[in-house]
mmCIF file of C-alpha atoms in Angstrom:
data_model
loop_
_atom_site.group_PDB
_atom_site.id
_atom_site.type_symbol
_atom_site.label_atom_id
_atom_site.label_comp_id
_atom_site.label_asym_id
_atom_site.label_seq_id
_atom_site.Cartn_x
_atom_site.Cartn_y
_atom_site.Cartn_z
ATOM 1 C CA MET A 1 3.248 150.207 84.112
ATOM 2 C CA ILE A 2 6.590 150.884 85.860
ATOM 3 C CA GLU A 3 8.294 150.843 82.285
ATOM 4 C CA GLY A 4 5.671 152.992 80.720
ATOM 5 C CA ASN A 5 2.811 150.648 79.413
ATOM 6 C CA ASP A 6 -0.211 152.931 79.448
ATOM 7 C CA ALA A 7 -2.949 150.518 80.919
ATOM 8 C CA ASP A 8 -5.938 152.091 82.586
ATOM 9 C CA VAL A 9 -6.361 149.026 84.943
ATOM 10 C CA VAL A 10 -4.106 146.443 86.293
ATOM 11 C CA THR A 11 -4.691 143.011 87.629
ATOM 12 C CA LEU A 12 -1.791 140.941 89.111
ATOM 13 C CA ALA A 13 -1.379 137.780 91.134
ATOM 14 C CA LEU A 14 0.091 139.529 94.102
ATOM 15 C CA ALA A 15 -0.837 142.684 95.841
ATOM 16 C CA ILE A 16 2.793 143.415 96.432
ATOM 17 C CA ASP A 17 3.328 143.571 92.671
ATOM 18 C CA ILE A 18 0.545 146.396 92.451
ATOM 19 C CA THR A 19 2.244 148.094 95.472
ATOM 20 C CA ALA A 20 5.545 148.099 93.527
ATOM 21 C CA VAL A 21 3.686 150.136 90.674
ATOM 22 C CA GLU A 22 2.186 152.398 93.438
ATOM 23 C CA ASP A 23 5.869 152.980 94.862
ATOM 24 C CA ALA A 24 6.996 153.956 91.161
ATOM 25 C CA GLY A 25 4.262 156.589 90.956
ATOM 26 C CA PRO A 26 1.525 155.608 88.298
ATOM 27 C CA ILE A 27 -0.809 154.407 90.939
ATOM 28 C CA GLU A 28 -1.927 156.782 93.707
ATOM 29 C CA LYS A 29 -1.124 155.936 97.474
ATOM 30 C CA GLY A 30 -3.702 153.837 99.351
ATOM 31 C CA TRP A 31 -5.045 151.945 96.326
ATOM 32 C CA GLN A 32 -6.096 149.020 98.570
ATOM 33 C CA ALA A 33 -8.066 151.223 101.069
ATOM 34 C CA LYS A 34 -10.521 152.576 98.341
ATOM 35 C CA PRO A 35 -12.370 149.452 97.077
ATOM 36 C CA PRO A 36 -13.966 146.634 99.172
ATOM 37 C CA ASN A 37 -11.936 143.635 100.271
ATOM 38 C CA ASN A 38 -8.541 145.252 99.781
ATOM 39 C CA GLY A 39 -8.966 145.423 95.932
ATOM 40 C CA SER A 40 -9.665 141.869 95.300
ATOM 41 C CA PRO A 41 -13.261 141.281 93.731
ATOM 42 C CA TYR A 42 -12.770 137.572 93.614
ATOM 43 C CA ALA A 43 -10.274 134.959 94.690
ATOM 44 C CA SER A 44 -9.027 131.540 93.903
ATOM 45 C CA THR A 45 -7.123 128.562 95.624
ATOM 46 C CA ILE A 46 -4.819 125.855 94.826
ATOM 47 C CA VAL A 47 -6.014 122.487 93.360
ATOM 48 C CA PHE A 48 -4.331 119.391 92.271
ATOM 49 C CA PRO A 49 -5.074 118.361 88.704
ATOM 50 C CA VAL A 50 -4.101 114.527 88.377
ATOM 51 C CA ARG A 51 -4.460 111.859 85.821
ATOM 52 C CA LYS A 52 -7.815 110.192 85.521
ATOM 53 C CA GLY A 53 -8.334 107.744 88.348
ATOM 54 C CA ASN A 54 -5.575 109.513 90.373
ATOM 55 C CA PRO A 55 -3.108 106.552 90.073
ATOM 56 C CA LYS A 56 -0.688 107.985 92.571
ATOM 57 C CA ASN A 57 -3.321 108.649 95.238
ATOM 58 C CA ILE A 58 -2.498 112.268 95.602
ATOM 59 C CA LEU A 59 -5.004 113.699 98.143
ATOM 60 C CA ASP A 60 -3.276 116.302 100.217
ATOM 61 C CA TRP A 61 -0.179 118.537 100.500
ATOM 62 C CA GLY A 62 2.058 115.853 101.955
ATOM 63 C CA ASP A 63 1.721 113.792 98.745
ATOM 64 C CA PRO A 64 3.743 115.960 96.358
ATOM 65 C CA ALA A 65 6.737 115.493 98.559
ATOM 66 C CA LYS A 66 6.756 111.683 98.230
ATOM 67 C CA GLU A 67 9.421 109.770 96.553
ATOM 68 C CA GLY A 68 8.317 108.965 92.872
ATOM 69 C CA ILE A 69 5.784 111.761 92.450
ATOM 70 C CA GLY A 70 6.421 114.068 89.578
ATOM 71 C CA VAL A 71 5.349 117.483 90.364
ATOM 72 C CA ILE A 72 4.516 120.371 87.950
ATOM 73 C CA THR A 73 4.584 124.013 89.153
ATOM 74 C CA PRO A 74 6.056 127.227 88.139
ATOM 75 C CA ASN A 75 9.022 128.902 89.702
ATOM 76 C CA PRO A 76 8.062 131.052 92.677
ATOM 77 C CA LYS A 77 10.883 133.602 91.739
ATOM 78 C CA THR A 78 9.111 134.256 88.346
ATOM 79 C CA SER A 79 5.457 133.445 88.729
ATOM 80 C CA GLY A 80 2.907 135.123 91.242
ATOM 81 C CA GLY A 81 0.733 131.845 91.055
ATOM 82 C CA ALA A 82 3.702 129.745 92.150
ATOM 83 C CA GLY A 83 4.276 132.014 95.081
ATOM 84 C CA TRP A 84 0.731 131.012 96.162
ATOM 85 C CA ASN A 85 1.382 127.359 95.476
ATOM 86 C CA TYR A 86 4.424 127.534 97.837
ATOM 87 C CA LEU A 87 2.515 129.344 100.622
ATOM 88 C CA ALA A 88 -0.265 126.971 100.590
ATOM 89 C CA ALA A 89 2.267 124.053 100.924
ATOM 90 C CA TRP A 90 3.947 125.993 103.806
ATOM 91 C CA ALA A 91 0.437 126.528 105.561
ATOM 92 C CA TRP A 92 -0.003 122.672 105.442
ATOM 93 C CA GLY A 93 3.361 122.096 106.583
ATOM 94 C CA ASP A 94 2.999 124.513 109.630
ATOM 95 C CA LYS A 95 0.227 122.454 110.877
ATOM 96 C CA GLY A 96 1.703 118.976 109.783
ATOM 97 C CA TYR A 97 4.902 119.770 111.529
ATOM 98 C CA ASN A 98 3.841 121.630 114.347
ATOM 99 C CA ARG A 99 5.341 124.869 113.270
ATOM 100 C CA ASP A 100 8.873 123.393 113.237
ATOM 101 C CA GLU A 101 10.409 125.673 110.491
ATOM 102 C CA ALA A 102 13.298 123.389 109.953
ATOM 103 C CA ALA A 103 10.946 120.369 109.210
ATOM 104 C CA ILE A 104 8.483 122.649 107.101
ATOM 105 C CA THR A 105 11.583 123.773 104.981
ATOM 106 C CA ALA A 106 12.695 120.243 104.480
ATOM 107 C CA TYR A 107 9.310 119.276 103.396
ATOM 108 C CA ILE A 108 8.978 122.250 101.016
ATOM 109 C CA LYS A 109 12.396 121.014 99.553
ATOM 110 C CA LYS A 110 11.011 117.675 99.041
ATOM 111 C CA VAL A 111 8.223 119.176 97.005
ATOM 112 C CA PHE A 112 10.487 121.132 94.725
ATOM 113 C CA ASP A 113 12.969 118.311 94.438
ATOM 114 C CA ASN A 114 10.178 116.451 92.724
ATOM 115 C CA VAL A 115 9.254 119.351 90.203
ATOM 116 C CA LEU A 116 10.163 118.046 86.848
ATOM 117 C CA VAL A 117 9.789 121.325 84.861
ATOM 118 C CA PRO A 118 10.030 124.695 86.682
ATOM 119 C CA ASP A 119 8.158 126.785 84.030
ATOM 120 C CA SER A 120 8.326 130.524 84.439
ATOM 121 C CA GLY A 121 4.427 131.027 84.525
ATOM 122 C CA ALA A 122 1.393 129.164 85.334
ATOM 123 C CA ARG A 123 0.122 128.701 81.792
ATOM 124 C CA GLY A 124 3.549 127.156 80.645
ATOM 125 C CA SER A 125 3.061 124.685 83.658
ATOM 126 C CA THR A 126 -0.471 123.786 82.764
ATOM 127 C CA ASN A 127 0.754 123.077 79.034
ATOM 128 C CA THR A 128 3.526 120.777 80.408
ATOM 129 C CA PHE A 129 1.180 118.777 82.326
ATOM 130 C CA VAL A 130 -2.000 118.807 80.154
ATOM 131 C CA GLN A 131 -0.518 118.904 76.653
ATOM 132 C CA ASN A 132 2.917 117.493 77.098
ATOM 133 C CA GLY A 133 1.816 114.845 79.503
ATOM 134 C CA GLN A 134 4.535 115.385 82.200
ATOM 135 C CA GLY A 135 4.248 114.898 85.740
ATOM 136 C CA ASP A 136 1.653 113.160 88.112
ATOM 137 C CA VAL A 137 0.290 116.376 89.658
ATOM 138 C CA LEU A 138 -0.067 120.073 88.778
ATOM 139 C CA LEU A 139 -0.207 122.662 91.390
ATOM 140 C CA ALA A 140 -2.631 125.211 89.797
ATOM 141 C CA TRP A 141 -5.260 127.936 90.606
ATOM 142 C CA GLU A 142 -8.965 126.613 90.070
ATOM 143 C CA ASN A 143 -9.663 129.247 87.654
ATOM 144 C CA GLU A 144 -6.587 127.961 85.550
ATOM 145 C CA ALA A 145 -7.217 124.209 86.199
ATOM 146 C CA TYR A 146 -11.030 123.919 85.325
ATOM 147 C CA PRO A 147 -10.946 125.451 81.911
ATOM 148 C CA SER A 148 -7.637 123.758 80.842
ATOM 149 C CA LEU A 149 -8.851 120.353 81.813
ATOM 150 C CA ALA A 150 -12.338 120.810 80.105
ATOM 151 C CA GLU A 151 -10.440 120.819 76.907
ATOM 152 C CA ARG A 152 -9.470 117.190 77.390
ATOM 153 C CA PRO A 153 -12.669 115.474 79.066
ATOM 154 C CA GLY A 154 -11.979 112.212 80.763
ATOM 155 C CA GLU A 155 -8.356 112.527 80.923
ATOM 156 C CA PHE A 156 -7.993 114.334 84.469
ATOM 157 C CA GLU A 157 -9.684 114.887 87.667
ATOM 158 C CA ILE A 158 -9.219 117.584 90.333
ATOM 159 C CA VAL A 159 -8.237 117.058 93.834
ATOM 160 C CA ALA A 160 -8.972 120.019 96.408
ATOM 161 C CA PRO A 161 -6.627 119.869 99.369
ATOM 162 C CA PRO A 162 -8.612 120.583 102.607
ATOM 163 C CA THR A 163 -6.059 123.030 103.901
ATOM 164 C CA ASN A 164 -5.269 125.717 101.585
ATOM 165 C CA ILE A 165 -4.718 129.296 100.876
ATOM 166 C CA LEU A 166 -7.035 132.215 99.531
ATOM 167 C CA ALA A 167 -5.157 133.572 96.540
ATOM 168 C CA GLU A 168 -6.587 136.968 96.131
ATOM 169 C CA PRO A 169 -5.451 138.719 92.840
ATOM 170 C CA PRO A 170 -6.103 142.480 93.235
ATOM 171 C CA VAL A 171 -7.247 145.052 90.581
ATOM 172 C CA ALA A 172 -6.472 148.716 90.671
ATOM 173 C CA ALA A 173 -6.850 151.799 88.379
ATOM 174 C CA VAL A 174 -3.479 153.089 86.913
ATOM 175 C CA ASP A 175 -4.329 156.686 87.826
ATOM 176 C CA THR A 176 -1.595 158.344 85.852
ATOM 177 C CA TYR A 177 -2.404 156.953 82.614
ATOM 178 C CA ALA A 178 -6.229 156.934 83.264
ATOM 179 C CA ASP A 179 -6.024 160.698 83.853
ATOM 180 C CA LYS A 180 -3.690 161.047 80.884
ATOM 181 C CA LYS A 181 -6.202 159.413 78.699
ATOM 182 C CA ASN A 182 -9.238 160.883 80.207
ATOM 183 C CA SER A 183 -10.527 157.383 81.050
ATOM 184 C CA ARG A 184 -10.542 157.615 84.803
ATOM 185 C CA GLU A 185 -14.366 157.416 84.930
ATOM 186 C CA LEU A 186 -14.464 154.331 82.588
ATOM 187 C CA ALA A 187 -11.725 152.729 84.679
ATOM 188 C CA THR A 188 -13.482 153.453 87.823
ATOM 189 C CA GLU A 189 -16.877 151.956 86.586
ATOM 190 C CA TYR A 190 -15.146 148.957 85.351
ATOM 191 C CA LEU A 191 -13.690 148.173 88.733
ATOM 192 C CA LYS A 192 -16.958 148.782 90.466
ATOM 193 C CA TYR A 193 -18.630 146.375 87.901
ATOM 194 C CA LEU A 194 -16.307 143.679 89.096
ATOM 195 C CA TYR A 195 -18.059 143.802 92.585
ATOM 196 C CA SER A 196 -21.589 143.846 91.056
ATOM 197 C CA ASP A 197 -23.872 140.775 91.107
ATOM 198 C CA ALA A 198 -23.409 140.555 87.297
ATOM 199 C CA GLY A 199 -19.529 140.796 87.499
ATOM 200 C CA GLN A 200 -19.465 138.244 90.354
ATOM 201 C CA ARG A 201 -21.301 135.755 88.365
ATOM 202 C CA ILE A 202 -18.940 136.362 85.481
ATOM 203 C CA ALA A 203 -16.026 135.702 87.877
ATOM 204 C CA GLY A 204 -17.761 132.464 89.027
ATOM 205 C CA GLU A 205 -18.385 131.319 85.436
ATOM 206 C CA ARG A 206 -14.661 131.890 84.735
ATOM 207 C CA ARG A 207 -13.791 129.782 88.050
ATOM 208 C CA TYR A 208 -12.802 132.588 90.132
ATOM 209 C CA ARG A 209 -14.308 132.587 93.579
ATOM 210 C CA PRO A 210 -16.827 135.461 93.813
ATOM 211 C CA ASN A 211 -16.417 137.285 97.148
ATOM 212 C CA ASN A 212 -20.073 137.838 97.289
ATOM 213 C CA PRO A 213 -21.194 135.179 99.887
ATOM 214 C CA GLU A 214 -24.584 134.628 98.291
ATOM 215 C CA ILE A 215 -23.192 134.498 94.684
ATOM 216 C CA ILE A 216 -20.603 131.937 95.417
ATOM 217 C CA LYS A 217 -23.087 129.478 96.619
ATOM 218 C CA GLU A 218 -24.369 129.224 93.117
ATOM 219 C CA PHE A 219 -21.228 127.736 92.026
ATOM 220 C CA THR A 220 -20.794 124.949 94.675
ATOM 221 C CA LYS A 221 -20.609 122.392 91.759
ATOM 222 C CA TYR A 222 -17.113 123.749 91.435
ATOM 223 C CA PHE A 223 -16.012 125.264 94.755
ATOM 224 C CA ASP A 224 -15.883 123.324 97.895
ATOM 225 C CA LEU A 225 -16.946 126.014 100.471
ATOM 226 C CA ASN A 226 -15.755 123.868 103.379
ATOM 227 C CA LEU A 227 -11.954 124.199 102.717
ATOM 228 C CA LYS A 228 -10.030 125.863 105.362
ATOM 229 C CA LEU A 229 -8.450 128.976 103.490
ATOM 230 C CA ILE A 230 -5.627 130.832 105.061
ATOM 231 C CA THR A 231 -5.065 134.280 104.075
ATOM 232 C CA ILE A 232 -1.700 136.002 103.430
ATOM 233 C CA ASP A 233 -2.470 138.392 106.379
ATOM 234 C CA ASP A 234 -2.718 135.369 108.740
ATOM 235 C CA PRO A 235 0.041 135.618 111.486
ATOM 236 C CA LEU A 236 1.756 132.630 109.862
ATOM 237 C CA PHE A 237 2.628 134.874 106.950
ATOM 238 C CA GLY A 238 2.351 138.417 108.292
ATOM 239 C CA GLY A 239 1.180 140.045 105.178
ATOM 240 C CA TRP A 240 2.885 140.267 101.618
ATOM 241 C CA GLU A 241 5.969 142.386 102.604
ATOM 242 C CA VAL A 242 6.935 140.081 105.401
ATOM 243 C CA ALA A 243 6.173 136.857 103.265
ATOM 244 C CA LEU A 244 8.001 138.228 100.171
ATOM 245 C CA LYS A 245 11.164 139.076 102.095
ATOM 246 C CA LYS A 246 11.248 135.783 104.288
ATOM 247 C CA HIS A 247 10.415 133.282 101.508
ATOM 248 C CA PHE A 248 11.202 134.746 98.017
ATOM 249 C CA GLY A 249 13.739 137.603 98.657
ATOM 250 C CA ASP A 250 17.212 137.118 97.770
ATOM 251 C CA GLY A 251 18.786 134.698 100.371
ATOM 252 C CA GLY A 252 15.228 133.807 101.614
ATOM 253 C CA VAL A 253 13.775 130.343 102.299
ATOM 254 C CA PHE A 254 13.178 129.441 98.619
ATOM 255 C CA ASP A 255 16.565 130.440 97.742
ATOM 256 C CA GLN A 256 18.000 128.308 100.472
ATOM 257 C CA ILE A 257 16.163 125.151 99.432
#
């Protein structure tokens, strides 16, 4: 959109990426204030696809840092999904290491030392793990993990770490192009539909977590509703602008490790 792609609607992994489009002009200011839930009609969280039987006994966030564990995750500098992976690990470390940032950073470094292939995006990492057979554990969104593993029944299982992060991919109308193409009404109605009961059920069927608290209960076969899910606005992270600069900006924590 910033470079001129004339989409009517945009959905990205990180709210800060849509804010960048807003800052460039195509999206009107205040896009998150207009729809419910800051523009995120559904959510996801991070799960651990592992080999059948979980031979390395990978159960929680401390395990990907252990010696001899092959980890597959994209690079947080190029993948929004990987940014959520990193922050979920940081949230676990914050509790596990009593908010000692030096210890948390050392733990995160061990996790990424174990990464065998730092693909540029989530789909590449999923292919590396599922199709190419590399690694003991994949760090992946639920909505990415379930469909991919269903293609090879009996080969994998999914572990849901009890402490995790609420990954909220936002959506927005791209006002400049919607107006230019006279499609604003259609774009607006599409976004509204994502919050409707029918739209929420479609999200659940695609393994996104519906934000409707009643509809998500229809999908408890897939979603553990007892997970402790920390949001990006938690004081631990302070929102995307703070987290981006601290963790993923030039010279930030990820660069240091």
